[in-house]
Amino acid sequence: MFTRPELLAKYNKRVPRYTSYPTALMFNTDFGNDDFERAARDSINEQLSLYVHIPFCKRHCYYCGCNRIVTRHQDKADQYLDALEVEMATRAPVFSDRDVTHIHLGGGTPNFLSSTQFTRLTSLFHKFFNVSDTLDYSVELDPGNLTKEELADLKRQGVTRISMGVQDTNIVVQEAINRVQSTEHVGELVHYAHGIGICSVNLDLIYGLPFQNLTRFKQTIADVIAMSPDRISLFNYAHLPERFAGQRKIKPQWLPSAAEKLSLISAAVKAFEEAGFCLIGLDHFAKPNDTLAKASVNGCLHRNFQGYTTEYGIDLLGMGASSISAIGSTFSQNAKALPDYYALVDESGAAVERGVKLSNDDRLRQYVIMQLMCNLKVCKQQTNALFDIEFDEYFKEALEQLASFVDDGVVTITPDSIRVLPEARLLIRNICYVFDAYGNSDASGPRYSNAL
């Protein structure tokens, strides 16, 4: 792991996470439903992945930057499912010749849904879409509001993968972020999920939370290793109180410094690798037999709005408030605010509010950035062949900006490739940033998080 804090200080500026390129902040309202339908008809991809956003949560976690609504009123989900049914009925016809191979539920908290509501949602997928017999069905879960009986019910309904947000197991940290949950309970859920045949369990951790220190975080790491998940996601906390009101409850002086955060992630990488996990991309870990680890070894890793994935050549249809679709060479996003989402669905059956059609330059830069994010390298000759360019000439300005990274010993450039040293992966977002044509548009503002 990276051990040169002076370089982190040098490059520690606000940059995108690059779960897409262009990023969602570059979407515009000129893109509408007609553009979406055209992209769906023109796409050459034969398979389809569905993402559904469930915005409701039963508790307010202060660190969270997701689009969510905190409520205890279960009936709100019924109204939401009514709207989702209309949206699915509108969207499904243009995808009638596609097999749905992946479904992912995010939030919010998908297990806010009652068993009856979850059953209804699953049945809607089968009602409107051609769901594959080999479906990969994944769900994000809040373990603090989850029982073994509910896990068994998810398995019966076809769920194959789950992801649970642990964040930190220390009670002081948990209280500071308003997410108190039993470590023992989470461990029991992981063990039970494996026992009933859930094929993959991911646990989310966050470093940089209030009152985290090396001693406390090492215990969190040990707790998670003892739970033996298949995957671990280790995210950098992005403190953006200008954008997320809940984060205003977290005082800046409670947060660890950049140097302290470096010690936290370094300890995590060391411990997880010693426990047999493979480091994947920027912030994921997986056991060697996991499909994500195999994809990384084989150079087949990809990245989308859910993070690192094995999915490729598959259109992504997002439904629900704020969800994002990636269809052909387009991105689009539904209305974020629930009243706006309902109004658009009532009006037209769909809820696209903004989006973007990628230009040839966008697709080229997307390819380069995703190669770096996934593989820490990009092959110039392969890029030339795919996009009919001369890499060094096309990216002359970007290569000049990379000179600083080369001088600092974190990037190597040869006639055929650009490579990022594995120990410099914490700077990968900054390195990708030199290839971002939109990069100078107010990146210093509160829209993006620091690299560390």
Short mmCIF file of C-alpha atoms in Angstrom, two decimals:
data_model
loop_
_atom_site.label_atom_id
_atom_site.label_comp_id
_atom_site.label_asym_id
_atom_site.label_seq_id
_atom_site.Cartn_x
_atom_site.Cartn_y
_atom_site.Cartn_z
CA MET A 1 0.00 0.00 0.00
CA PHE A 2 1.02 3.60 -0.54
CA THR A 3 3.66 4.76 1.91
CA ARG A 4 4.58 8.25 0.70
CA PRO A 5 2.30 10.68 2.53
CA GLU A 6 4.05 13.70 1.01
CA LEU A 7 2.70 12.70 -2.42
CA LEU A 8 -0.80 12.19 -1.04
CA ALA A 9 -0.62 15.71 0.34
CA LYS A 10 0.55 16.97 -3.06
CA TYR A 11 -2.23 15.31 -5.05
CA ASN A 12 -5.04 15.20 -2.47
CA LYS A 13 -7.63 17.29 -4.30
CA ARG A 14 -11.29 16.82 -5.16
CA VAL A 15 -11.72 14.43 -8.10
CA PRO A 16 -14.53 12.16 -9.35
CA ARG A 17 -14.85 8.53 -8.29
CA TYR A 18 -15.19 7.57 -11.97
CA THR A 19 -17.97 5.04 -11.66
CA SER A 20 -18.83 6.47 -15.06
CA TYR A 21 -17.40 8.79 -17.67
CA PRO A 22 -18.70 11.38 -18.22
CA THR A 23 -19.69 11.58 -14.56
CA ALA A 24 -23.30 12.07 -13.51
CA LEU A 25 -22.63 15.76 -12.88
CA MET A 26 -22.18 16.19 -16.63
CA PHE A 27 -25.68 14.92 -17.45
CA ASN A 28 -27.99 17.57 -18.91
CA THR A 29 -31.73 18.13 -19.16
CA ASP A 30 -31.65 18.27 -22.97
CA PHE A 31 -31.58 14.47 -22.87
CA GLY A 32 -35.10 13.09 -22.59
CA ASN A 33 -37.24 10.00 -22.94
CA ASP A 34 -37.11 10.04 -26.75
CA ASP A 35 -33.32 9.87 -26.55
CA PHE A 36 -33.57 6.97 -24.13
CA GLU A 37 -35.95 5.02 -26.39
CA ARG A 38 -33.74 5.64 -29.42
CA ALA A 39 -30.66 4.43 -27.57
CA ALA A 40 -32.48 1.28 -26.44
CA ARG A 41 -33.56 0.47 -30.00
CA ASP A 42 -30.10 1.12 -31.43
CA SER A 43 -28.05 -0.70 -28.80
CA ILE A 44 -26.25 -3.82 -30.01
CA ASN A 45 -26.05 -5.35 -26.53
CA GLU A 46 -28.06 -8.55 -26.21
CA GLN A 47 -28.36 -8.81 -22.44
CA LEU A 48 -29.90 -6.53 -19.85
CA SER A 49 -29.13 -5.72 -16.23
CA LEU A 50 -31.78 -4.10 -14.02
CA TYR A 51 -31.12 -1.70 -11.18
CA VAL A 52 -33.96 -0.59 -8.91
CA HIS A 53 -33.49 2.10 -6.30
CA ILE A 54 -35.44 1.70 -3.06
CA PRO A 55 -35.08 5.11 -1.38
CA PHE A 56 -36.60 4.36 2.03
CA CYS A 57 -34.64 3.88 5.27
CA LYS A 58 -35.77 3.29 8.84
CA ARG A 59 -32.81 5.15 10.34
CA HIS A 60 -30.81 8.24 9.45
CA CYS A 61 -27.12 7.39 9.09
CA TYR A 62 -25.30 10.72 9.27
CA TYR A 63 -22.44 9.80 6.92
CA CYS A 64 -24.71 8.73 4.06
CA GLY A 65 -24.64 10.55 0.74
CA CYS A 66 -27.22 8.36 -0.99
CA ASN A 67 -30.64 9.46 -2.17
CA ARG A 68 -32.88 8.29 0.68
CA ILE A 69 -36.00 9.07 2.68
CA VAL A 70 -36.09 8.21 6.38
CA THR A 71 -39.53 6.98 7.41
CA ARG A 72 -41.31 4.36 9.49
CA HIS A 73 -44.41 4.41 7.30
CA GLN A 74 -44.39 1.06 5.50
CA ASP A 75 -47.27 2.05 3.22
CA LYS A 76 -45.00 4.53 1.42
CA ALA A 77 -43.38 1.53 -0.24
CA ASP A 78 -46.74 0.41 -1.64
CA GLN A 79 -47.16 3.70 -3.49
CA TYR A 80 -43.59 3.42 -4.71
CA LEU A 81 -44.15 -0.11 -6.02
CA ASP A 82 -47.24 1.15 -7.85
CA ALA A 83 -45.05 3.67 -9.67
CA LEU A 84 -42.37 1.07 -10.37
CA GLU A 85 -44.98 -1.19 -11.95
CA VAL A 86 -46.02 1.61 -14.30
CA GLU A 87 -42.39 2.38 -15.15
CA MET A 88 -41.62 -1.29 -15.83
CA ALA A 89 -44.67 -1.61 -18.07
CA THR A 90 -43.46 1.42 -20.03
CA ARG A 91 -39.83 0.34 -20.31
CA ALA A 92 -40.18 -3.40 -20.91
CA PRO A 93 -41.48 -3.44 -24.54
CA VAL A 94 -38.33 -1.94 -26.05
CA PHE A 95 -36.28 -4.64 -24.27
CA SER A 96 -38.60 -7.54 -25.14
CA ASP A 97 -35.85 -9.35 -27.07
CA ARG A 98 -33.33 -9.17 -24.20
CA ASP A 99 -32.62 -11.63 -21.41
CA VAL A 100 -32.26 -10.08 -17.97
CA THR A 101 -29.12 -11.67 -16.51
CA HIS A 102 -28.55 -9.38 -13.51
CA ILE A 103 -30.82 -7.57 -11.05
CA HIS A 104 -29.47 -5.28 -8.35
CA LEU A 105 -31.50 -3.54 -5.64
CA GLY A 106 -29.88 -0.54 -3.96
CA GLY A 107 -30.94 2.32 -1.79
CA GLY A 108 -31.80 3.60 0.60
CA THR A 109 -32.49 0.26 2.22
CA PRO A 110 -34.05 -2.46 0.04
CA ASN A 111 -34.89 -4.50 3.13
CA PHE A 112 -37.15 -1.65 4.18
CA LEU A 113 -39.64 -3.60 2.04
CA SER A 114 -41.80 -6.10 3.88
CA SER A 115 -41.80 -9.72 2.72
CA THR A 116 -45.05 -9.11 0.85
CA GLN A 117 -43.68 -5.99 -0.81
CA PHE A 118 -40.43 -7.71 -1.79
CA THR A 119 -42.41 -10.61 -3.26
CA ARG A 120 -44.44 -8.16 -5.30
CA LEU A 121 -41.30 -6.46 -6.63
CA THR A 122 -39.70 -9.75 -7.64
CA SER A 123 -42.90 -10.84 -9.37
CA LEU A 124 -42.92 -7.60 -11.38
CA PHE A 125 -39.52 -8.44 -12.83
CA HIS A 126 -40.86 -11.78 -14.04
CA LYS A 127 -44.09 -10.23 -15.26
CA PHE A 128 -42.50 -7.64 -17.54
CA PHE A 129 -39.03 -8.96 -18.45
CA ASN A 130 -37.42 -12.12 -19.78
CA VAL A 131 -35.59 -13.14 -16.62
CA SER A 132 -32.76 -15.59 -17.23
CA ASP A 133 -32.72 -18.99 -15.52
CA THR A 134 -29.16 -18.13 -14.43
CA LEU A 135 -30.13 -14.76 -12.94
CA ASP A 136 -27.61 -13.03 -10.67
CA TYR A 137 -29.88 -11.28 -8.14
CA SER A 138 -28.12 -9.01 -5.63
CA VAL A 139 -29.53 -6.87 -2.83
CA GLU A 140 -28.05 -4.24 -0.52
CA LEU A 141 -29.12 -4.77 3.08
CA ASP A 142 -29.02 -2.95 6.40
CA PRO A 143 -28.00 -5.67 8.88
CA GLY A 144 -29.34 -3.68 11.80
CA ASN A 145 -32.86 -4.20 10.46
CA LEU A 146 -32.42 -7.74 9.16
CA THR A 147 -33.37 -11.14 10.58
CA LYS A 148 -32.41 -14.67 9.58
CA GLU A 149 -36.01 -15.30 8.60
CA GLU A 150 -35.89 -12.36 6.20
CA LEU A 151 -32.65 -13.69 4.71
CA ALA A 152 -34.29 -17.07 4.14
CA ASP A 153 -37.20 -15.33 2.43
CA LEU A 154 -34.81 -13.46 0.11
CA LYS A 155 -33.14 -16.76 -0.81
CA ARG A 156 -36.52 -18.34 -1.60
CA GLN A 157 -37.25 -15.45 -3.95
CA GLY A 158 -34.08 -16.05 -5.93
CA VAL A 159 -31.56 -13.68 -4.35
CA THR A 160 -28.03 -14.97 -5.00
CA ARG A 161 -25.85 -12.17 -3.59
CA ILE A 162 -26.16 -9.79 -0.67
CA SER A 163 -24.18 -6.77 0.48
CA MET A 164 -24.41 -5.50 4.06
CA GLY A 165 -23.19 -2.16 5.36
CA VAL A 166 -20.98 -2.69 8.40
CA GLN A 167 -18.99 0.58 8.09
CA ASP A 168 -17.28 0.13 11.51
CA THR A 169 -17.77 -2.20 14.46
CA ASN A 170 -16.62 0.23 17.17
CA ILE A 171 -19.48 1.58 19.30
CA VAL A 172 -17.96 5.08 19.59
CA VAL A 173 -17.80 5.40 15.81
CA GLN A 174 -21.24 3.83 15.38
CA GLU A 175 -22.83 6.31 17.76
CA ALA A 176 -21.15 9.24 16.01
CA ILE A 177 -22.68 8.22 12.66
CA ASN A 178 -26.02 7.08 14.17
CA ARG A 179 -25.63 3.49 12.98
CA VAL A 180 -25.41 1.24 16.02
CA GLN A 181 -25.58 -2.48 15.29
CA SER A 182 -24.31 -5.66 16.90
CA THR A 183 -21.11 -7.14 15.48
CA GLU A 184 -22.20 -10.55 16.71
CA HIS A 185 -25.52 -10.21 14.87
CA VAL A 186 -23.81 -9.27 11.60
CA GLY A 187 -21.47 -12.24 11.91
CA GLU A 188 -24.41 -14.57 12.49
CA LEU A 189 -26.13 -13.19 9.38
CA VAL A 190 -23.05 -13.81 7.23
CA HIS A 191 -22.75 -17.38 8.53
CA TYR A 192 -26.47 -18.01 8.04
CA ALA A 193 -26.45 -16.58 4.50
CA HIS A 194 -23.67 -18.95 3.50
CA GLY A 195 -25.49 -21.83 5.16
CA ILE A 196 -28.70 -21.36 3.18
CA GLY A 197 -26.90 -21.06 -0.15
CA ILE A 198 -26.45 -17.34 -0.74
CA CYS A 199 -23.47 -17.62 -3.10
CA SER A 200 -21.75 -14.32 -2.26
CA VAL A 201 -21.75 -12.03 0.77
CA ASN A 202 -20.13 -8.59 0.59
CA LEU A 203 -19.48 -6.36 3.59
CA ASP A 204 -19.01 -2.60 3.25
CA LEU A 205 -16.52 -0.71 5.41
CA ILE A 206 -15.77 3.00 5.46
CA TYR A 207 -12.50 4.59 6.55
CA GLY A 208 -12.28 8.24 7.55
CA LEU A 209 -15.35 8.20 9.82
CA PRO A 210 -15.49 10.28 13.02
CA PHE A 211 -13.40 9.02 15.94
CA GLN A 212 -11.77 6.27 13.93
CA ASN A 213 -8.17 5.59 14.90
CA LEU A 214 -5.73 2.82 14.10
CA THR A 215 -6.47 0.76 17.21
CA ARG A 216 -10.24 0.87 16.73
CA PHE A 217 -10.07 0.21 13.00
CA LYS A 218 -7.73 -2.75 13.40
CA GLN A 219 -10.41 -4.31 15.60
CA THR A 220 -13.04 -3.63 12.93
CA ILE A 221 -10.77 -5.29 10.37
CA ALA A 222 -10.30 -8.31 12.63
CA ASP A 223 -14.05 -8.54 13.24
CA VAL A 224 -14.78 -8.53 9.52
CA ILE A 225 -12.11 -11.11 8.71
CA ALA A 226 -13.62 -13.37 11.38
CA MET A 227 -17.01 -13.09 9.65
CA SER A 228 -15.42 -14.54 6.46
CA PRO A 229 -17.36 -12.66 3.75
CA ASP A 230 -16.66 -13.39 0.09
CA ARG A 231 -16.03 -9.75 -0.74
CA ILE A 232 -15.20 -6.57 1.14
CA SER A 233 -15.65 -3.00 -0.07
CA LEU A 234 -13.50 -0.40 1.68
CA PHE A 235 -14.74 3.08 0.88
CA ASN A 236 -13.22 6.45 1.64
CA TYR A 237 -15.67 8.63 3.59
CA ALA A 238 -16.48 11.73 1.57
CA HIS A 239 -17.29 14.58 3.95
CA LEU A 240 -19.43 16.93 1.86
CA PRO A 241 -21.77 18.71 4.31
CA GLU A 242 -22.49 21.32 1.64
CA ARG A 243 -24.32 18.61 -0.32
CA PHE A 244 -25.58 16.24 2.38
CA ALA A 245 -27.39 17.79 5.33
CA GLY A 246 -26.96 14.77 7.60
CA GLN A 247 -23.20 15.14 7.46
CA ARG A 248 -23.51 18.51 9.20
CA LYS A 249 -24.02 16.53 12.40
CA ILE A 250 -20.44 15.30 12.03
CA LYS A 251 -17.95 17.92 13.21
CA PRO A 252 -14.78 18.25 11.10
CA GLN A 253 -12.57 18.00 14.19
CA TRP A 254 -13.93 14.49 14.80
CA LEU A 255 -12.51 13.22 11.51
CA PRO A 256 -9.10 11.57 11.11
CA SER A 257 -6.47 13.49 9.15
CA ALA A 258 -5.28 12.40 5.71
CA ALA A 259 -2.18 10.87 7.32
CA GLU A 260 -4.35 8.98 9.80
CA LYS A 261 -6.62 7.77 6.99
CA LEU A 262 -3.54 6.49 5.17
CA SER A 263 -2.63 4.43 8.22
CA LEU A 264 -6.18 3.02 8.36
CA ILE A 265 -6.31 1.88 4.75
CA SER A 266 -2.73 0.60 4.86
CA ALA A 267 -3.58 -1.55 7.88
CA ALA A 268 -6.71 -2.83 6.16
CA VAL A 269 -4.92 -3.79 2.95
CA LYS A 270 -2.17 -5.58 4.86
CA ALA A 271 -4.60 -7.50 7.07
CA PHE A 272 -7.02 -8.46 4.29
CA GLU A 273 -4.23 -9.67 2.00
CA GLU A 274 -2.68 -11.67 4.85
CA ALA A 275 -6.13 -13.22 5.40
CA GLY A 276 -6.18 -14.38 1.77
CA PHE A 277 -8.22 -11.64 0.10
CA CYS A 278 -7.15 -10.19 -3.25
CA LEU A 279 -7.10 -6.41 -3.64
CA ILE A 280 -9.33 -5.47 -6.57
CA GLY A 281 -8.99 -2.10 -8.27
CA LEU A 282 -9.11 0.85 -5.91
CA ASP A 283 -11.17 -0.32 -2.95
CA HIS A 284 -12.54 -3.87 -3.27
CA PHE A 285 -11.29 -7.18 -1.89
CA ALA A 286 -12.36 -10.69 -2.83
CA LYS A 287 -11.42 -14.26 -2.04
CA PRO A 288 -9.32 -15.84 -4.83
CA ASN A 289 -12.13 -18.11 -6.05
CA ASP A 290 -14.60 -15.23 -6.31
CA THR A 291 -15.63 -14.17 -9.81
CA LEU A 292 -14.45 -10.61 -9.13
CA ALA A 293 -10.94 -11.81 -8.24
CA LYS A 294 -10.84 -14.05 -11.30
CA ALA A 295 -11.94 -11.17 -13.52
CA SER A 296 -9.20 -8.98 -12.10
CA VAL A 297 -6.53 -11.61 -12.78
CA ASN A 298 -7.81 -12.17 -16.32
CA GLY A 299 -8.04 -8.46 -17.15
CA CYS A 300 -11.84 -8.67 -17.43
CA LEU A 301 -12.74 -6.34 -14.56
CA HIS A 302 -15.20 -3.54 -15.24
CA ARG A 303 -16.68 -0.61 -13.36
CA ASN A 304 -20.16 0.88 -13.21
CA PHE A 305 -22.36 2.85 -10.83
CA GLN A 306 -22.36 -0.03 -8.33
CA GLY A 307 -18.54 -0.16 -8.28
CA TYR A 308 -16.33 -2.95 -9.65
CA THR A 309 -18.16 -5.69 -11.52
CA THR A 310 -17.77 -8.59 -13.92
CA GLU A 311 -20.60 -7.27 -16.10
CA TYR A 312 -19.60 -6.13 -19.60
CA GLY A 313 -21.44 -5.64 -22.86
CA ILE A 314 -24.71 -5.47 -20.94
CA ASP A 315 -27.09 -2.53 -20.97
CA LEU A 316 -28.13 -1.28 -17.54
CA LEU A 317 -31.74 -0.20 -17.07
CA GLY A 318 -32.25 1.83 -13.92
CA MET A 319 -35.73 2.27 -12.47
CA GLY A 320 -37.02 4.17 -9.48
CA ALA A 321 -36.18 7.62 -8.17
CA SER A 322 -32.63 8.81 -8.98
CA SER A 323 -31.61 5.55 -10.66
CA ILE A 324 -29.17 5.71 -13.57
CA SER A 325 -29.30 3.79 -16.85
CA ALA A 326 -26.43 3.01 -19.21
CA ILE A 327 -27.95 2.12 -22.57
CA GLY A 328 -25.71 1.88 -25.63
CA SER A 329 -23.59 5.03 -25.72
CA THR A 330 -25.85 6.97 -23.36
CA PHE A 331 -26.32 7.60 -19.67
CA SER A 332 -29.60 8.83 -18.20
CA GLN A 333 -30.97 9.47 -14.75
CA ASN A 334 -34.47 9.45 -13.35
CA ALA A 335 -35.80 12.34 -11.29
CA LYS A 336 -34.21 12.33 -7.83
CA ALA A 337 -36.97 13.85 -5.71
CA LEU A 338 -39.80 11.42 -5.04
CA PRO A 339 -42.62 13.88 -5.90
CA ASP A 340 -40.91 14.64 -9.23
CA TYR A 341 -40.47 10.94 -9.94
CA TYR A 342 -44.15 10.24 -9.23
CA ALA A 343 -45.25 13.19 -11.38
CA LEU A 344 -43.19 12.07 -14.39
CA VAL A 345 -44.37 8.46 -14.12
CA ASP A 346 -47.99 9.63 -13.86
CA GLU A 347 -47.50 11.84 -16.90
CA SER A 348 -45.66 9.53 -19.29
CA GLY A 349 -44.90 6.23 -17.59
CA ALA A 350 -41.18 7.06 -17.46
CA ALA A 351 -39.08 9.39 -15.33
CA VAL A 352 -35.92 10.37 -17.24
CA GLU A 353 -34.90 13.83 -16.09
CA ARG A 354 -31.42 14.22 -17.57
CA GLY A 355 -28.70 12.34 -19.37
CA VAL A 356 -25.99 12.45 -21.99
CA LYS A 357 -25.17 10.85 -25.32
CA LEU A 358 -21.48 10.03 -25.45
CA SER A 359 -19.43 11.55 -28.25
CA ASN A 360 -16.58 9.65 -29.88
CA ASP A 361 -14.20 11.58 -27.64
CA ASP A 362 -16.26 10.62 -24.57
CA ARG A 363 -16.14 6.93 -25.49
CA LEU A 364 -12.38 7.06 -26.03
CA ARG A 365 -11.70 8.80 -22.74
CA GLN A 366 -14.15 6.49 -20.99
CA TYR A 367 -12.17 3.51 -22.24
CA VAL A 368 -8.82 4.93 -21.10
CA ILE A 369 -10.14 5.94 -17.67
CA MET A 370 -11.86 2.60 -17.05
CA GLN A 371 -8.74 0.67 -18.11
CA LEU A 372 -6.75 2.61 -15.55
CA MET A 373 -9.40 2.29 -12.82
CA CYS A 374 -9.74 -1.47 -13.33
CA ASN A 375 -6.29 -2.63 -14.43
CA LEU A 376 -3.92 0.20 -13.41
CA LYS A 377 -2.73 0.31 -17.01
CA VAL A 378 -3.78 1.16 -20.54
CA CYS A 379 -2.29 -0.24 -23.74
CA LYS A 380 -1.69 2.49 -26.29
CA GLN A 381 -1.61 0.20 -29.33
CA GLN A 382 -4.84 -1.51 -28.34
CA THR A 383 -6.46 1.89 -27.85
CA ASN A 384 -5.18 3.03 -31.25
CA ALA A 385 -6.69 -0.03 -32.92
CA LEU A 386 -10.05 0.29 -31.18
CA PHE A 387 -10.53 4.01 -31.80
CA ASP A 388 -8.39 4.67 -34.89
CA ILE A 389 -6.18 7.28 -33.23
CA GLU A 390 -2.52 7.91 -32.50
CA PHE A 391 -2.46 7.83 -28.70
CA ASP A 392 0.55 10.05 -28.03
CA GLU A 393 -0.70 12.69 -30.43
CA TYR A 394 -4.34 12.60 -29.31
CA PHE A 395 -3.45 12.76 -25.63
CA LYS A 396 -0.45 15.05 -25.90
CA GLU A 397 -1.77 17.44 -23.24
CA ALA A 398 -2.72 14.62 -20.86
CA LEU A 399 0.71 13.03 -21.21
CA GLU A 400 2.31 16.35 -20.36
CA GLN A 401 0.20 16.48 -17.19
CA LEU A 402 1.26 12.93 -16.34
CA ALA A 403 4.90 14.03 -16.28
CA SER A 404 4.54 15.06 -12.64
CA PHE A 405 3.39 11.56 -11.70
CA VAL A 406 6.26 10.06 -13.69
CA ASP A 407 8.76 12.31 -11.94
CA ASP A 408 7.32 11.22 -8.59
CA GLY A 409 7.78 7.57 -9.52
CA VAL A 410 4.14 6.50 -9.45
CA VAL A 411 3.51 6.19 -13.21
CA THR A 412 5.63 4.65 -15.97
CA ILE A 413 5.12 5.51 -19.63
CA THR A 414 6.53 3.40 -22.47
CA PRO A 415 5.87 3.53 -26.22
CA ASP A 416 3.10 0.96 -25.73
CA SER A 417 1.61 1.55 -22.30
CA ILE A 418 0.85 3.70 -19.29
CA ARG A 419 1.15 1.86 -15.99
CA VAL A 420 0.35 2.93 -12.45
CA LEU A 421 2.45 1.32 -9.75
CA PRO A 422 0.22 -0.91 -7.58
CA GLU A 423 1.41 0.85 -4.43
CA ALA A 424 0.16 4.13 -5.92
CA ARG A 425 -3.41 2.98 -6.50
CA LEU A 426 -4.73 5.55 -4.01
CA LEU A 427 -3.81 8.17 -6.61
CA ILE A 428 -5.56 6.42 -9.49
CA ARG A 429 -8.49 8.87 -9.52
CA ASN A 430 -6.06 11.78 -9.77
CA ILE A 431 -4.20 10.06 -12.60
CA CYS A 432 -7.46 9.41 -14.47
CA TYR A 433 -8.34 13.05 -13.98
CA VAL A 434 -5.73 14.18 -16.53
CA PHE A 435 -7.74 12.33 -19.21
CA ASP A 436 -11.03 13.96 -18.12
CA ALA A 437 -12.09 16.53 -20.72
CA TYR A 438 -14.57 18.00 -18.22
CA GLY A 439 -12.05 18.08 -15.41
CA ASN A 440 -11.60 21.80 -15.07
CA SER A 441 -15.28 22.55 -14.50
CA ASP A 442 -15.27 23.61 -10.84
CA ALA A 443 -13.62 20.45 -9.49
CA SER A 444 -12.41 22.45 -6.50
CA GLY A 445 -15.98 22.99 -5.35
CA PRO A 446 -18.02 20.75 -3.07
CA ARG A 447 -19.13 18.34 -5.80
CA TYR A 448 -16.36 15.75 -5.52
CA SER A 449 -14.51 14.13 -2.63
CA ASN A 450 -10.78 14.27 -1.91
CA ALA A 451 -8.63 11.38 -3.05
CA LEU A 452 -7.97 10.64 0.62
#
